[in-house]
mmCIF file of C-alpha atoms in Angstrom:
data_model
loop_
_atom_site.group_PDB
_atom_site.id
_atom_site.type_symbol
_atom_site.label_atom_id
_atom_site.label_comp_id
_atom_site.label_asym_id
_atom_site.label_seq_id
_atom_site.Cartn_x
_atom_site.Cartn_y
_atom_site.Cartn_z
ATOM 1 C CA MET A 25 56.675 -23.774 36.390
ATOM 2 C CA ILE A 26 54.992 -27.145 36.611
ATOM 3 C CA ILE A 27 54.943 -27.032 40.458
ATOM 4 C CA PHE A 28 53.568 -23.706 40.445
ATOM 5 C CA LEU A 29 50.463 -24.502 38.179
ATOM 6 C CA PHE A 30 49.724 -27.550 40.126
ATOM 7 C CA SER A 31 50.108 -25.540 43.343
ATOM 8 C CA CYS A 32 47.429 -23.107 42.463
ATOM 9 C CA GLY A 33 45.105 -25.543 40.928
ATOM 10 C CA GLN A 34 45.580 -27.666 44.235
ATOM 11 C CA LYS A 35 44.711 -24.745 46.203
ATOM 12 C CA ILE A 36 41.737 -23.447 44.375
ATOM 13 C CA THR A 37 40.453 -27.446 44.191
ATOM 14 C CA LYS A 38 42.125 -28.616 47.547
ATOM 15 C CA ASN A 39 38.611 -29.876 48.767
ATOM 16 C CA TYR A 40 37.504 -31.416 45.289
ATOM 17 C CA SER A 41 38.388 -34.632 43.380
ATOM 18 C CA PRO A 42 39.118 -34.746 39.857
ATOM 19 C CA LYS A 43 36.944 -36.262 37.539
ATOM 20 C CA PRO A 44 37.077 -36.915 33.660
ATOM 21 C CA LEU A 45 35.820 -34.391 31.642
ATOM 22 C CA GLU A 46 31.849 -34.245 31.019
ATOM 23 C CA LYS A 47 32.361 -31.354 28.369
ATOM 24 C CA THR A 48 35.318 -29.531 26.591
ATOM 25 C CA SER A 49 33.614 -26.077 26.756
ATOM 26 C CA TYR A 50 31.018 -24.337 28.711
ATOM 27 C CA GLU A 51 29.119 -21.283 28.096
ATOM 28 C CA ALA A 52 28.209 -18.728 30.498
ATOM 29 C CA PRO A 53 24.638 -17.968 30.411
ATOM 30 C CA TYR A 54 24.906 -14.155 31.836
ATOM 31 C CA PHE A 55 24.784 -11.134 30.116
ATOM 32 C CA SER A 56 24.119 -13.096 26.690
ATOM 33 C CA ASN A 57 20.781 -11.893 25.285
ATOM 34 C CA PRO A 58 21.071 -8.950 23.166
ATOM 35 C CA GLU A 59 17.648 -7.961 23.608
ATOM 36 C CA ILE A 60 18.109 -7.126 27.579
ATOM 37 C CA ASP A 61 19.778 -4.038 28.774
ATOM 38 C CA TYR A 62 21.448 -5.308 31.947
ATOM 39 C CA VAL A 63 20.899 -2.630 34.655
ATOM 40 C CA TYR A 64 22.744 -2.672 37.887
ATOM 41 C CA LYS A 65 22.973 -0.312 41.114
ATOM 42 C CA ALA A 66 26.985 -0.589 41.161
ATOM 43 C CA ASN A 67 28.922 0.372 44.646
ATOM 44 C CA ILE A 68 32.548 0.381 43.899
ATOM 45 C CA THR A 69 35.209 0.221 46.954
ATOM 46 C CA VAL A 70 38.735 0.987 46.157
ATOM 47 C CA TYR A 71 41.294 1.682 48.972
ATOM 48 C CA GLY A 72 38.486 2.778 51.338
ATOM 49 C CA HIS A 73 37.014 5.419 48.977
ATOM 50 C CA GLU A 74 33.357 4.482 47.669
ATOM 51 C CA LEU A 75 31.765 5.268 44.367
ATOM 52 C CA SER A 76 27.964 4.392 43.610
ATOM 53 C CA GLY A 77 26.000 4.666 40.550
ATOM 54 C CA ILE A 78 24.641 2.755 37.705
ATOM 55 C CA PHE A 79 26.076 -0.373 35.636
ATOM 56 C CA ILE A 80 24.422 -0.956 32.342
ATOM 57 C CA ALA A 81 25.745 -3.353 30.159
ATOM 58 C CA LYS A 82 24.271 -4.399 26.703
ATOM 59 C CA LYS A 83 25.388 -7.205 24.036
ATOM 60 C CA ILE A 84 25.626 -5.232 20.643
ATOM 61 C CA ASN A 85 26.844 -8.150 18.549
ATOM 62 C CA ASP A 86 28.006 -12.086 18.676
ATOM 63 C CA THR A 87 31.350 -10.779 20.295
ATOM 64 C CA THR A 88 30.922 -7.140 22.104
ATOM 65 C CA HIS A 89 29.356 -5.662 24.884
ATOM 66 C CA ARG A 90 28.804 -2.025 25.689
ATOM 67 C CA VAL A 91 29.195 -0.862 29.189
ATOM 68 C CA VAL A 92 28.156 2.290 30.465
ATOM 69 C CA PHE A 93 28.786 3.768 34.256
ATOM 70 C CA THR A 94 26.776 6.477 35.425
ATOM 71 C CA THR A 95 25.964 8.743 38.093
ATOM 72 C CA GLU A 96 22.618 7.859 39.823
ATOM 73 C CA PHE A 97 21.481 11.204 38.360
ATOM 74 C CA GLY A 98 22.406 9.673 34.897
ATOM 75 C CA ASN A 99 25.578 11.707 34.289
ATOM 76 C CA LYS A 100 28.028 9.506 32.149
ATOM 77 C CA LEU A 101 31.105 8.385 33.831
ATOM 78 C CA LEU A 102 32.676 5.576 31.636
ATOM 79 C CA ASP A 103 31.146 4.105 28.459
ATOM 80 C CA PHE A 104 33.266 1.621 26.745
ATOM 81 C CA GLU A 105 32.888 -1.347 24.261
ATOM 82 C CA ILE A 106 34.489 -4.614 25.251
ATOM 83 C CA SER A 107 35.326 -8.350 23.531
ATOM 84 C CA GLU A 108 37.754 -11.144 24.083
ATOM 85 C CA THR A 109 40.049 -9.129 21.760
ATOM 86 C CA ASP A 110 39.204 -5.506 21.537
ATOM 87 C CA PHE A 111 38.584 -2.457 23.831
ATOM 88 C CA LYS A 112 37.581 0.670 23.080
ATOM 89 C CA VAL A 113 36.743 3.640 25.181
ATOM 90 C CA ASN A 114 34.164 6.048 24.077
ATOM 91 C CA SER A 115 34.361 8.368 27.089
ATOM 92 C CA ILE A 116 35.549 8.600 30.202
ATOM 93 C CA VAL A 117 35.526 11.356 32.784
ATOM 94 C CA SER A 118 39.137 12.864 33.257
ATOM 95 C CA GLU A 119 38.967 11.485 37.387
ATOM 96 C CA LEU A 120 38.828 8.066 35.790
ATOM 97 C CA ASP A 121 41.114 8.231 33.222
ATOM 98 C CA ARG A 122 44.000 6.793 34.801
ATOM 99 C CA LYS A 123 45.955 3.948 32.688
ATOM 100 C CA ILE A 124 45.866 1.382 35.933
ATOM 101 C CA LEU A 125 42.321 1.933 36.686
ATOM 102 C CA ILE A 126 40.974 1.386 32.700
ATOM 103 C CA SER A 127 43.343 -1.590 32.598
ATOM 104 C CA THR A 128 41.844 -3.197 35.767
ATOM 105 C CA LEU A 129 38.405 -2.344 34.656
ATOM 106 C CA LYS A 130 39.160 -4.103 31.525
ATOM 107 C CA LYS A 131 40.098 -7.240 32.815
ATOM 108 C CA ASP A 132 37.263 -7.261 35.187
ATOM 109 C CA PHE A 133 34.709 -6.648 32.684
ATOM 110 C CA ARG A 134 36.332 -9.026 30.401
ATOM 111 C CA LEU A 135 36.027 -11.716 32.666
ATOM 112 C CA LEU A 136 32.628 -10.856 33.763
ATOM 113 C CA LEU A 137 31.289 -10.726 30.354
ATOM 114 C CA LYS A 138 32.917 -13.836 28.994
ATOM 115 C CA LYS A 139 30.938 -15.984 27.156
ATOM 116 C CA ASN A 140 32.881 -19.278 26.241
ATOM 117 C CA TYR A 141 35.387 -21.207 28.271
ATOM 118 C CA LEU A 142 37.558 -24.287 26.989
ATOM 119 C CA ILE A 143 37.572 -26.759 29.695
ATOM 120 C CA GLU A 144 40.626 -28.588 30.069
ATOM 121 C CA LYS A 145 40.192 -30.266 33.624
ATOM 122 C CA GLN A 146 37.163 -30.825 35.979
ATOM 123 C CA PHE A 147 36.688 -31.418 39.696
ATOM 124 C CA GLU A 148 33.711 -31.846 42.096
ATOM 125 C CA ASN A 149 32.736 -32.283 45.571
ATOM 126 C CA GLN A 150 29.212 -32.957 47.096
ATOM 127 C CA THR A 151 27.849 -29.542 45.872
ATOM 128 C CA ASN A 152 29.742 -28.281 43.061
ATOM 129 C CA THR A 153 31.593 -28.935 39.817
ATOM 130 C CA ILE A 154 34.561 -26.985 38.711
ATOM 131 C CA TYR A 155 35.482 -26.326 35.208
ATOM 132 C CA GLN A 156 39.353 -25.453 34.929
ATOM 133 C CA SER A 157 39.953 -23.275 31.616
ATOM 134 C CA VAL A 158 43.254 -21.543 30.475
ATOM 135 C CA ASP A 159 43.174 -17.652 29.839
ATOM 136 C CA GLY A 160 46.368 -16.587 28.368
ATOM 137 C CA ASN A 161 49.283 -17.537 31.222
ATOM 138 C CA ARG A 162 46.561 -17.748 33.684
ATOM 139 C CA PHE A 163 43.205 -20.008 34.773
ATOM 140 C CA ASN A 164 39.810 -19.451 35.011
ATOM 141 C CA PHE A 165 38.110 -21.966 37.524
ATOM 142 C CA ILE A 166 34.193 -21.919 36.983
ATOM 143 C CA PHE A 167 32.188 -23.101 40.035
ATOM 144 C CA LEU A 168 28.619 -24.826 39.297
ATOM 145 C CA SER A 169 25.981 -25.711 41.668
ATOM 146 C CA LYS A 170 25.720 -29.451 41.444
ATOM 147 C CA GLU A 171 22.257 -29.114 42.383
ATOM 148 C CA ASN A 172 20.915 -26.864 39.721
ATOM 149 C CA GLN A 173 23.796 -26.384 37.229
ATOM 150 C CA LYS A 174 24.003 -22.772 38.166
ATOM 151 C CA LEU A 175 27.010 -20.898 37.604
ATOM 152 C CA GLU A 176 27.672 -19.426 41.084
ATOM 153 C CA LYS A 177 31.548 -18.367 40.840
ATOM 154 C CA VAL A 178 34.457 -17.529 38.606
ATOM 155 C CA VAL A 179 37.792 -17.589 39.844
ATOM 156 C CA HIS A 180 40.632 -15.997 37.926
ATOM 157 C CA ALA A 181 44.250 -17.234 39.245
ATOM 158 C CA SER A 182 47.908 -16.853 38.113
ATOM 159 C CA SER A 183 49.926 -19.697 38.816
ATOM 160 C CA THR A 184 50.793 -19.334 42.126
ATOM 161 C CA LYS A 185 47.703 -17.347 43.877
ATOM 162 C CA GLU A 186 44.030 -16.314 42.970
ATOM 163 C CA LYS A 187 43.659 -12.792 41.449
ATOM 164 C CA ILE A 188 39.767 -12.051 40.715
ATOM 165 C CA THR A 189 36.993 -13.689 42.279
ATOM 166 C CA ILE A 190 33.223 -12.824 40.427
ATOM 167 C CA SER A 191 30.652 -14.247 42.681
ATOM 168 C CA PHE A 192 26.822 -14.639 41.100
ATOM 169 C CA SER A 193 23.388 -14.932 42.681
ATOM 170 C CA SER A 194 20.990 -15.824 40.330
ATOM 171 C CA GLU A 195 17.188 -17.289 40.874
ATOM 172 C CA ASN A 196 16.945 -18.627 37.220
ATOM 173 C CA ASN A 197 20.789 -19.290 35.753
ATOM 174 C CA ILE A 198 19.940 -16.571 32.785
ATOM 175 C CA PHE A 199 20.034 -13.365 34.496
ATOM 176 C CA ALA A 200 22.170 -12.608 37.785
ATOM 177 C CA GLU A 201 20.541 -10.346 40.512
ATOM 178 C CA LYS A 202 23.536 -9.762 42.497
ATOM 179 C CA ILE A 203 27.410 -9.849 41.206
ATOM 180 C CA GLU A 204 30.250 -9.190 43.357
ATOM 181 C CA ILE A 205 33.520 -9.004 41.617
ATOM 182 C CA LEU A 206 36.759 -9.352 44.360
ATOM 183 C CA HIS A 207 40.493 -8.682 44.051
ATOM 184 C CA GLN A 208 42.776 -10.385 46.018
ATOM 185 C CA ASN A 209 45.989 -8.437 45.366
ATOM 186 C CA ILE A 210 44.224 -4.818 45.587
ATOM 187 C CA LYS A 211 41.672 -3.480 47.667
ATOM 188 C CA LEU A 212 38.905 -3.208 45.004
ATOM 189 C CA LYS A 213 35.256 -4.880 45.352
ATOM 190 C CA ILE A 214 32.436 -4.164 43.121
ATOM 191 C CA GLU A 215 29.107 -4.925 43.515
ATOM 192 C CA LEU A 216 26.248 -5.035 41.307
ATOM 193 C CA ASN A 217 22.667 -5.139 42.376
ATOM 194 C CA TYR A 218 20.046 -5.446 39.652
ATOM 195 C CA PHE A 219 18.160 -2.541 39.163
ATOM 196 C CA LYS A 220 14.508 -3.013 39.694
ATOM 197 C CA THR A 221 11.963 -0.662 38.148
ATOM 198 C CA GLU A 222 8.800 -0.259 39.629
#
């Protein structure tokens, strides 16, 4: 088991040097303001099929976000509340009411909306710092730009391989204008682009 843990970390951090810990925790900046409705145009590609609509996330208390997917015309497809420990489906259309899909979305959005990470290792190269955090029996690798400390990517991995990569594009490190959630083990990609109201 230790060999596998080392091999996964070594693969993701292959071009990075270990560094003494600068901090023991990291707080993700995105989706943290309860005053803001985070509204994105969503494009989901799963096994060659595409679905588009609107993704809305709102922090409703210190630990919980409410997430709603709608069609572009405003018809609700999925409405749930999610925290680190709880997941409650408020409503879902029958076409999406599949256990495996709900489980996958729960993992994806729990990772996307995760606020606090306990850091156990740190790595760096010329452009990025990586914090490694334990997540149950898996790991999260948090990639920060050394130039401006922006959160650029979170990689969720098992002891042997990468599972989910979430990439962020942000101008100010407070709000991510573009987000991509990519699965390595299934053909699923979710793209979120900030919905600008004119």
